């Protein structure tokens, strides 16, 4: 028998009347409210606050009522507006102009057009509308040749045209497939590119939002379920301009400790102290470089955070001591759920001091995660974040410098997979529901962790890894892409995912190498490690119950390949570190889609099975089984095969031969790449020498190349006070000579212990007659540390070695 509930009033959702969208309506007047460059456009049914932050970035927030709240989420850094805005009014339009753009507001309906000063239309926003539930949305023009990038961590290919995504941090154990619209991270940034011109739209709203590039033919739309329509327009015209401006708004990475850029080994879980130590020793005896081992949830005492299981890990101090002597660090996992246990001090304190999220009615919100019923700290309250940060002394006092934040979407074991939407956040005195702030939770947890570690590490750089995040997460944590599987498809998926994360301000990212769930094979691990060795974040991790995935788990051949490629990462470390330094200063990604460097090449708009490391290294992984050839697209220029030294003309696809031990890699002719000696851990500073490989040098055509090598102690913040070294290198070729010139920065606040510099020319287009001031020696003499030069006929490599003098010097190589 049916009850009345069968005809419940809301059965059919919003009524037509409620669904009817309202708009600001006609534009009445505009007022400069005298704070920065803030203008209020008063409309018929609502208002828009327009804030010009720079010539190329402005914010528009739609609001009702008399007062405008111009605070932002923690995702946006405080901005100082110094731009000069000119305003102009005619009968139908109100116009704001900066030196680069004009924002035209249509008075009849408050729609917006953004143009450059040549009158090219850059973007058009139709009137923002809202329904009776306060859900806002707006449509934007989408020309036929549009491409879309950004969106943070999403499935699918690089170009998001035809896709639709939701921003709602979600623990998706499976499946990671194209139709999953929301996973762990939410970066509400859309980059629209057409005719080589790019602009970004960043919606600063931490509730649920949607970007829809699928449903309409000539427009895309952005909407949010709660909160304000608060959007930033970020001008290009270059894609790099957009990324750099977006990261000026939401922040850039801090230079990580060098060890965090090394190879990391993880497993859910290394079950006890003996196993961890055995693992560390195995890396060292097998001479596979490694910097970090992870402790997953089993290290804890019944999953209570800030504890060690007394049986499995009876002597954490002893364990840490031996690991330290091996040069390996520990990163323990920390989840947000605090076990409800009246005998557990963290829980007691949290309750007593009012740190846990509550329902409005006053009860602590309790939900189930690993420890059973748990409470959740309210990171929106600064005092709670500080309390949480302080808990980490438990680890830092043991010498731990890195923390892994998991389950911080937050993920719960219930139907909604997260916290009740009506749980309340204190939000430093401006209470809001979880529904409104959901996407901030993970980032605020990592922020609390990062800040706590920073206070405790006595001037050493902390490292935080996170699964969940919001725009700006890059300031606090590196991001791994969650629970992928040991599928070839997921290896391929990692490329566009990490590349778009880089375009979304998150350069320090990577997937679980070898795949988390399901079972890897030796071949998959070999291929995945080849690729992963060149991702900014490099960790092998696998799930409980799956086949073991450590480098030696699949026999000698796999082990050898894995060792070699991890080793290659360590040899590239000086260059990689330089790229991290770049990301910290200009916000540009470390791994890049070809599109970023070759925006006018129509072949690369959706190319995402190969990528660039920085500007000059092209990486083309093999991501299918039983495959020993693959097509590689070489962009314009000449590219040198890293393995053979062969020069190849670009602007075309080639077929690369790639047997299992080879991952195709190419270096742009004209590039210089620094390689260091092979090491077992990244902060081993005992380098004898550094080698600058000069690619495609010529003594006949006008050759010119430059490089900067940035170095510091790799662990402290001294570099902020000048404690670094910068060597600039210039190589100029022509008229029968090649000149090499180098010089360190004047106030060189850091000096590596190194003794020698090497310059290497592989298959040069000239024969060396002499090197001014240096003798021709044998390879053995160079190895023994003598200054001089040698030529290896079998590899056709000219190698010059000089002592690493304090200031700099110059060398001339002549053909005669
Ligand atoms: O799915 O802590 O993504 O890396 O090993 C269970 C156990 C919770 C999810 C993480 C994964 C980690 C696992 N965690």
mmCIF file of N, CA and C in Angstrom, residues 202-252:
data_model
loop_
_atom_site.group_PDB
_atom_site.id
_atom_site.type_symbol
_atom_site.label_atom_id
_atom_site.label_comp_id
_atom_site.label_asym_id
_atom_site.label_seq_id
_atom_site.Cartn_x
_atom_site.Cartn_y
_atom_site.Cartn_z
ATOM 1 N N UNK A 202 38.604 31.516 -13.475
ATOM 2 C CA UNK A 202 38.772 30.812 -12.210
ATOM 3 C C UNK A 202 37.597 31.165 -11.300
ATOM 4 N N UNK A 203 36.833 30.153 -10.935
ATOM 5 C CA UNK A 203 35.672 30.354 -10.068
ATOM 6 C C UNK A 203 36.104 30.081 -8.633
ATOM 7 N N UNK A 204 36.168 31.121 -7.841
ATOM 8 C CA UNK A 204 36.625 30.933 -6.455
ATOM 9 C C UNK A 204 35.429 30.578 -5.577
ATOM 10 N N UNK A 205 35.034 29.326 -5.685
ATOM 11 C CA UNK A 205 33.881 28.849 -4.920
ATOM 12 C C UNK A 205 34.184 27.429 -4.469
ATOM 13 N N UNK A 206 34.270 27.190 -3.161
ATOM 14 C CA UNK A 206 34.685 25.874 -2.674
ATOM 15 C C UNK A 206 33.538 24.877 -2.487
ATOM 16 N N UNK A 207 32.325 25.247 -2.913
ATOM 17 C CA UNK A 207 31.221 24.288 -2.922
ATOM 18 C C UNK A 207 31.229 23.526 -4.243
ATOM 19 N N UNK A 208 30.108 22.895 -4.564
ATOM 20 C CA UNK A 208 30.051 22.125 -5.806
ATOM 21 C C UNK A 208 29.929 23.067 -7.002
ATOM 22 N N UNK A 209 30.758 22.841 -8.010
ATOM 23 C CA UNK A 209 30.619 23.639 -9.230
ATOM 24 C C UNK A 209 30.774 22.734 -10.447
ATOM 25 N N UNK A 210 30.308 23.220 -11.574
ATOM 26 C CA UNK A 210 30.347 22.441 -12.813
ATOM 27 C C UNK A 210 30.872 23.273 -13.967
ATOM 28 N N UNK A 211 31.665 22.623 -14.799
ATOM 29 C CA UNK A 211 32.112 23.220 -16.051
ATOM 30 C C UNK A 211 31.598 22.326 -17.171
ATOM 31 N N UNK A 212 30.831 22.893 -18.050
ATOM 32 C CA UNK A 212 30.190 22.072 -19.077
ATOM 33 C C UNK A 212 30.579 22.559 -20.475
ATOM 34 N N UNK A 213 31.426 21.773 -21.118
ATOM 35 C CA UNK A 213 31.845 22.097 -22.484
ATOM 36 C C UNK A 213 31.181 21.144 -23.463
ATOM 37 N N UNK A 214 30.099 20.499 -23.009
ATOM 38 C CA UNK A 214 29.496 19.419 -23.771
ATOM 39 C C UNK A 214 28.088 19.747 -24.250
ATOM 40 N N UNK A 215 27.291 20.337 -23.360
ATOM 41 C CA UNK A 215 25.856 20.320 -23.605
ATOM 42 C C UNK A 215 25.373 21.282 -24.682
ATOM 43 N N UNK A 216 26.077 22.356 -24.918
ATOM 44 C CA UNK A 216 25.598 23.316 -25.917
ATOM 45 C C UNK A 216 26.604 23.411 -27.059
ATOM 46 N N UNK A 217 26.116 23.840 -28.187
ATOM 47 C CA UNK A 217 26.986 23.812 -29.354
ATOM 48 C C UNK A 217 27.904 25.023 -29.466
ATOM 49 N N UNK A 218 27.409 26.174 -29.063
ATOM 50 C CA UNK A 218 28.208 27.382 -29.277
ATOM 51 C C UNK A 218 28.574 28.098 -27.976
ATOM 52 N N UNK A 219 28.180 27.506 -26.867
ATOM 53 C CA UNK A 219 28.572 28.096 -25.585
ATOM 54 C C UNK A 219 29.045 27.008 -24.633
ATOM 55 N N UNK A 220 29.899 27.379 -23.692
ATOM 56 C CA UNK A 220 30.171 26.502 -22.552
ATOM 57 C C UNK A 220 29.607 27.193 -21.326
ATOM 58 N N UNK A 221 29.411 26.439 -20.250
ATOM 59 C CA UNK A 221 28.816 27.078 -19.084
ATOM 60 C C UNK A 221 29.553 26.727 -17.801
ATOM 61 N N UNK A 222 29.447 27.611 -16.856
ATOM 62 C CA UNK A 222 30.027 27.419 -15.527
ATOM 63 C C UNK A 222 28.906 27.645 -14.529
ATOM 64 N N UNK A 223 28.787 26.749 -13.551
ATOM 65 C CA UNK A 223 27.722 26.937 -12.569
ATOM 66 C C UNK A 223 28.197 26.509 -11.193
ATOM 67 N N UNK A 224 27.514 27.006 -10.180
ATOM 68 C CA UNK A 224 27.825 26.582 -8.821
ATOM 69 C C UNK A 224 26.534 26.378 -8.043
ATOM 70 N N UNK A 225 26.547 25.391 -7.152
ATOM 71 C CA UNK A 225 25.328 24.990 -6.453
ATOM 72 C C UNK A 225 25.058 25.837 -5.223
ATOM 73 N N UNK A 226 26.118 26.311 -4.594
ATOM 74 C CA UNK A 226 25.956 27.133 -3.396
ATOM 75 C C UNK A 226 26.888 28.328 -3.515
ATOM 76 N N UNK A 227 26.749 29.255 -2.628
ATOM 77 C CA UNK A 227 27.702 30.361 -2.563
ATOM 78 C C UNK A 227 27.572 31.307 -3.736
ATOM 79 N N UNK A 228 28.555 32.166 -3.865
ATOM 80 C CA UNK A 228 28.471 33.247 -4.837
ATOM 81 C C UNK A 228 29.125 32.874 -6.161
ATOM 82 N N UNK A 229 28.638 33.480 -7.222
ATOM 83 C CA UNK A 229 29.314 33.398 -8.512
ATOM 84 C C UNK A 229 30.413 34.452 -8.462
ATOM 85 N N UNK A 230 31.625 33.960 -8.216
ATOM 86 C CA UNK A 230 32.748 34.846 -7.923
ATOM 87 C C UNK A 230 33.890 34.404 -8.829
ATOM 88 N N UNK A 231 34.047 35.090 -9.943
ATOM 89 C CA UNK A 231 34.920 34.552 -10.987
ATOM 90 C C UNK A 231 36.010 35.549 -11.368
ATOM 91 N N UNK A 232 37.185 34.995 -11.700
ATOM 92 C CA UNK A 232 38.317 35.811 -12.123
ATOM 93 C C UNK A 232 38.559 35.580 -13.608
ATOM 94 N N UNK A 233 38.649 36.656 -14.336
ATOM 95 C CA UNK A 233 39.049 36.564 -15.744
ATOM 96 C C UNK A 233 40.559 36.769 -15.795
ATOM 97 N N UNK A 234 41.261 35.841 -16.453
ATOM 98 C CA UNK A 234 42.722 35.906 -16.525
ATOM 99 C C UNK A 234 43.120 35.962 -17.990
ATOM 100 N N UNK A 235 43.647 37.089 -18.379
ATOM 101 C CA UNK A 235 43.980 37.281 -19.782
ATOM 102 C C UNK A 235 45.255 36.539 -20.170
ATOM 103 N N UNK A 236 45.387 36.224 -21.445
ATOM 104 C CA UNK A 236 46.610 35.671 -22.019
ATOM 105 C C UNK A 236 47.429 36.823 -22.581
ATOM 106 N N UNK A 237 47.702 36.885 -23.883
ATOM 107 C CA UNK A 237 47.144 35.973 -24.877
ATOM 108 C C UNK A 237 47.803 34.595 -24.888
ATOM 109 N N UNK A 238 49.027 34.477 -24.358
ATOM 110 C CA UNK A 238 49.700 33.178 -24.400
ATOM 111 C C UNK A 238 49.193 32.271 -23.293
ATOM 112 N N UNK A 239 49.267 30.975 -23.539
ATOM 113 C CA UNK A 239 48.907 30.017 -22.508
ATOM 114 C C UNK A 239 49.833 30.192 -21.292
ATOM 115 N N UNK A 240 51.103 30.475 -21.560
ATOM 116 C CA UNK A 240 52.040 30.694 -20.451
ATOM 117 C C UNK A 240 51.640 31.915 -19.624
ATOM 118 N N UNK A 241 51.140 32.952 -20.298
ATOM 119 C CA UNK A 241 50.683 34.141 -19.562
ATOM 120 C C UNK A 241 49.562 33.761 -18.598
ATOM 121 N N UNK A 242 48.643 32.932 -19.091
ATOM 122 C CA UNK A 242 47.499 32.558 -18.248
ATOM 123 C C UNK A 242 47.996 31.784 -17.027
ATOM 124 N N UNK A 243 48.885 30.809 -17.245
ATOM 125 C CA UNK A 243 49.364 29.986 -16.130
ATOM 126 C C UNK A 243 50.145 30.853 -15.149
ATOM 127 N N UNK A 244 50.951 31.739 -15.676
ATOM 128 C CA UNK A 244 51.759 32.535 -14.763
ATOM 129 C C UNK A 244 50.873 33.523 -13.981
ATOM 130 N N UNK A 245 49.841 34.054 -14.625
ATOM 131 C CA UNK A 245 48.933 34.980 -13.907
ATOM 132 C C UNK A 245 48.037 34.235 -12.921
ATOM 133 N N UNK A 246 47.613 33.043 -13.317
ATOM 134 C CA UNK A 246 46.790 32.253 -12.396
ATOM 135 C C UNK A 246 47.599 31.899 -11.135
ATOM 136 N N UNK A 247 48.875 31.599 -11.326
ATOM 137 C CA UNK A 247 49.692 31.231 -10.162
ATOM 138 C C UNK A 247 50.131 32.461 -9.363
ATOM 139 N N UNK A 248 50.109 33.633 -9.992
ATOM 140 C CA UNK A 248 50.337 34.845 -9.200
ATOM 141 C C UNK A 248 49.137 35.063 -8.279
ATOM 142 N N UNK A 249 47.976 34.629 -8.736
ATOM 143 C CA UNK A 249 46.743 34.792 -7.967
ATOM 144 C C UNK A 249 46.623 33.748 -6.850
ATOM 145 N N UNK A 250 46.930 32.492 -7.168
ATOM 146 C CA UNK A 250 46.689 31.412 -6.196
ATOM 147 C C UNK A 250 47.977 30.880 -5.583
ATOM 148 N N UNK A 251 49.093 31.368 -6.038
ATOM 149 C CA UNK A 251 50.355 30.996 -5.404
ATOM 150 C C UNK A 251 51.149 29.956 -6.174
ATOM 151 N N UNK A 252 52.408 29.850 -5.795
ATOM 152 C CA UNK A 252 53.345 28.932 -6.455
ATOM 153 C C UNK A 252 53.966 28.021 -5.414
#
